Amino acid sequence: QVQLVESGGGLVQAGASLRLSCAASGRTFSSYSMGWFRQAPGEEHEFVAAISRSGYSTTYADSVKGRFTVSRVNAKNTVYLQMNSLKPEDTAVYYCAAVEGRVRLTLDEYDYWGQGTMDTVSS
């Protein structure tokens, strides 16, 4: 069982930066690939970024490529999402998720996800 807790969301202006953190419980964090997803009001969940178990491989949605960076520190059981040059269309609830093995790109392929953290970007 893995529990995930996101933090770091908030209200910012367009062009600003935010860093999200996701703390995981359990002793086998390094066995899980981690993903970030988001859900805007009235929309479906959208893949944002993912990182492999080792951290050497990352994948991004086209909409955030070049602006967002996913990273992890396995010794701290934590994954991060650095979000720069934020746009109003980045407004959403952001979720982190964990899956054993390789990276997946859809939320329903993940085994665990957190409660989410709200990010609002004003224009």
mmCIF file of C-alpha atoms in Angstrom:
data_model
loop_
_atom_site.group_PDB
_atom_site.id
_atom_site.type_symbol
_atom_site.label_atom_id
_atom_site.label_comp_id
_atom_site.label_asym_id
_atom_site.label_seq_id
_atom_site.Cartn_x
_atom_site.Cartn_y
_atom_site.Cartn_z
ATOM 1 C CA GLN A 1 0.000 0.000 0.000
ATOM 2 C CA VAL A 2 1.257 3.455 -0.929
ATOM 3 C CA GLN A 3 -0.202 6.735 0.276
ATOM 4 C CA LEU A 4 0.505 9.909 -1.662
ATOM 5 C CA VAL A 5 0.124 13.458 -0.377
ATOM 6 C CA GLU A 6 0.505 16.426 -2.711
ATOM 7 C CA SER A 7 1.384 19.940 -1.592
ATOM 8 C CA GLY A 8 2.528 23.249 -3.040
ATOM 9 C CA GLY A 9 -0.531 24.387 -4.937
ATOM 10 C CA GLY A 10 -1.860 27.920 -4.799
ATOM 11 C CA LEU A 11 -2.998 31.024 -6.622
ATOM 12 C CA VAL A 12 -0.467 32.754 -8.867
ATOM 13 C CA GLN A 13 -0.413 35.149 -11.788
ATOM 14 C CA ALA A 14 0.390 34.127 -15.321
ATOM 15 C CA GLY A 15 4.124 33.816 -15.862
ATOM 16 C CA ALA A 16 4.831 32.800 -12.285
ATOM 17 C CA SER A 17 6.251 29.510 -11.024
ATOM 18 C CA LEU A 18 5.087 26.867 -8.576
ATOM 19 C CA ARG A 19 6.678 23.690 -7.313
ATOM 20 C CA LEU A 20 4.469 20.793 -6.360
ATOM 21 C CA SER A 21 5.646 18.043 -4.062
ATOM 22 C CA CYS A 22 4.252 14.571 -3.589
ATOM 23 C CA ALA A 23 5.324 12.639 -0.520
ATOM 24 C CA ALA A 24 4.885 8.874 -0.571
ATOM 25 C CA SER A 25 4.608 6.474 2.302
ATOM 26 C CA GLY A 26 6.124 3.031 2.297
ATOM 27 C CA ARG A 27 9.594 1.609 1.867
ATOM 28 C CA THR A 28 9.497 0.682 -1.817
ATOM 29 C CA PHE A 29 9.160 4.113 -3.403
ATOM 30 C CA SER A 30 11.952 3.348 -5.841
ATOM 31 C CA SER A 31 9.885 0.459 -7.234
ATOM 32 C CA TYR A 32 7.275 2.857 -8.558
ATOM 33 C CA SER A 33 7.213 5.043 -11.607
ATOM 34 C CA MET A 34 5.482 8.296 -10.765
ATOM 35 C CA GLY A 35 3.114 10.407 -12.803
ATOM 36 C CA TRP A 36 1.492 13.801 -12.548
ATOM 37 C CA PHE A 37 -1.997 14.351 -13.881
ATOM 38 C CA ARG A 38 -4.361 17.293 -13.764
ATOM 39 C CA GLN A 39 -8.072 17.877 -14.028
ATOM 40 C CA ALA A 40 -9.507 21.246 -14.958
ATOM 41 C CA PRO A 41 -13.119 22.071 -13.996
ATOM 42 C CA GLY A 42 -15.500 20.122 -16.189
ATOM 43 C CA GLU A 43 -12.683 18.295 -17.945
ATOM 44 C CA GLU A 44 -11.252 14.784 -17.915
ATOM 45 C CA HIS A 45 -7.981 13.906 -16.244
ATOM 46 C CA GLU A 46 -5.001 14.884 -18.386
ATOM 47 C CA PHE A 47 -1.490 13.438 -18.335
ATOM 48 C CA VAL A 48 1.121 16.046 -17.437
ATOM 49 C CA ALA A 49 4.446 14.309 -16.783
ATOM 50 C CA ALA A 50 5.972 11.065 -15.585
ATOM 51 C CA ILE A 51 9.298 9.855 -14.295
ATOM 52 C CA SER A 52 10.835 6.414 -14.215
ATOM 53 C CA ARG A 53 11.771 4.527 -11.074
ATOM 54 C CA SER A 54 15.402 5.617 -11.262
ATOM 55 C CA GLY A 55 14.577 9.156 -12.320
ATOM 56 C CA TYR A 56 16.670 8.924 -15.464
ATOM 57 C CA SER A 57 13.724 8.895 -17.845
ATOM 58 C CA THR A 58 11.013 11.559 -18.009
ATOM 59 C CA THR A 59 8.017 12.105 -20.272
ATOM 60 C CA TYR A 60 5.911 15.227 -20.749
ATOM 61 C CA ALA A 61 2.672 16.267 -22.362
ATOM 62 C CA ASP A 62 3.220 18.586 -25.316
ATOM 63 C CA SER A 63 1.274 21.311 -23.527
ATOM 64 C CA VAL A 64 3.847 21.559 -20.720
ATOM 65 C CA LYS A 65 7.064 20.531 -22.445
ATOM 66 C CA GLY A 66 9.777 23.107 -21.872
ATOM 67 C CA ARG A 67 7.892 24.712 -18.964
ATOM 68 C CA PHE A 68 7.448 21.874 -16.445
ATOM 69 C CA THR A 69 10.111 19.595 -14.977
ATOM 70 C CA VAL A 70 9.452 16.394 -13.057
ATOM 71 C CA SER A 71 12.067 15.045 -10.666
ATOM 72 C CA ARG A 72 12.330 12.690 -7.725
ATOM 73 C CA VAL A 73 14.479 12.016 -4.679
ATOM 74 C CA ASN A 74 14.061 8.375 -3.784
ATOM 75 C CA ALA A 75 15.857 8.812 -0.471
ATOM 76 C CA LYS A 76 13.096 11.248 0.529
ATOM 77 C CA ASN A 77 10.203 9.276 -1.014
ATOM 78 C CA THR A 78 9.251 12.451 -2.864
ATOM 79 C CA VAL A 79 8.493 13.461 -6.425
ATOM 80 C CA TYR A 80 8.349 17.071 -7.589
ATOM 81 C CA LEU A 81 6.786 19.025 -10.405
ATOM 82 C CA GLN A 82 8.444 22.356 -11.100
ATOM 83 C CA MET A 83 6.065 24.519 -13.110
ATOM 84 C CA ASN A 84 7.413 27.654 -14.782
ATOM 85 C CA SER A 85 5.843 30.220 -17.093
ATOM 86 C CA LEU A 86 2.399 29.265 -15.867
ATOM 87 C CA LYS A 87 -0.603 30.030 -18.033
ATOM 88 C CA PRO A 88 -4.285 30.380 -17.104
ATOM 89 C CA GLU A 89 -4.948 27.115 -18.954
ATOM 90 C CA ASP A 90 -2.717 25.341 -16.412
ATOM 91 C CA THR A 91 -5.418 25.950 -13.789
ATOM 92 C CA ALA A 92 -6.458 22.538 -12.465
ATOM 93 C CA VAL A 93 -6.295 20.111 -9.603
ATOM 94 C CA TYR A 94 -2.957 18.337 -9.847
ATOM 95 C CA TYR A 95 -2.584 14.718 -8.773
ATOM 96 C CA CYS A 96 0.457 12.536 -8.376
ATOM 97 C CA ALA A 97 0.165 8.814 -9.004
ATOM 98 C CA ALA A 98 2.299 5.717 -8.531
ATOM 99 C CA VAL A 99 2.561 2.535 -10.571
ATOM 100 C CA GLU A 100 4.855 -0.442 -10.109
ATOM 101 C CA GLY A 101 7.221 -0.915 -12.997
ATOM 102 C CA ARG A 102 7.479 1.227 -16.071
ATOM 103 C CA VAL A 103 5.954 4.621 -16.749
ATOM 104 C CA ARG A 104 2.317 4.739 -17.881
ATOM 105 C CA LEU A 105 0.485 7.603 -19.528
ATOM 106 C CA THR A 106 -3.125 7.177 -18.380
ATOM 107 C CA LEU A 107 -4.345 7.539 -14.825
ATOM 108 C CA ASP A 108 -6.340 4.317 -14.842
ATOM 109 C CA GLU A 109 -3.087 2.382 -15.318
ATOM 110 C CA TYR A 110 -1.729 3.678 -12.016
ATOM 111 C CA ASP A 111 -2.118 1.812 -8.745
ATOM 112 C CA TYR A 112 -2.299 4.748 -6.344
ATOM 113 C CA TRP A 113 -2.977 8.479 -6.502
ATOM 114 C CA GLY A 114 -3.261 11.314 -4.032
ATOM 115 C CA GLN A 115 -6.050 13.673 -3.122
ATOM 116 C CA GLY A 116 -4.802 16.438 -5.374
ATOM 117 C CA THR A 117 -3.710 20.038 -4.925
ATOM 118 C CA MET A 118 -5.394 22.994 -6.585
ATOM 119 C CA ASP A 119 -3.409 25.387 -8.750
ATOM 120 C CA THR A 120 -5.043 28.542 -10.038
ATOM 121 C CA VAL A 121 -3.321 30.790 -12.550
ATOM 122 C CA SER A 122 -4.867 34.209 -13.070
ATOM 123 C CA SER A 123 -4.386 36.241 -16.231
#
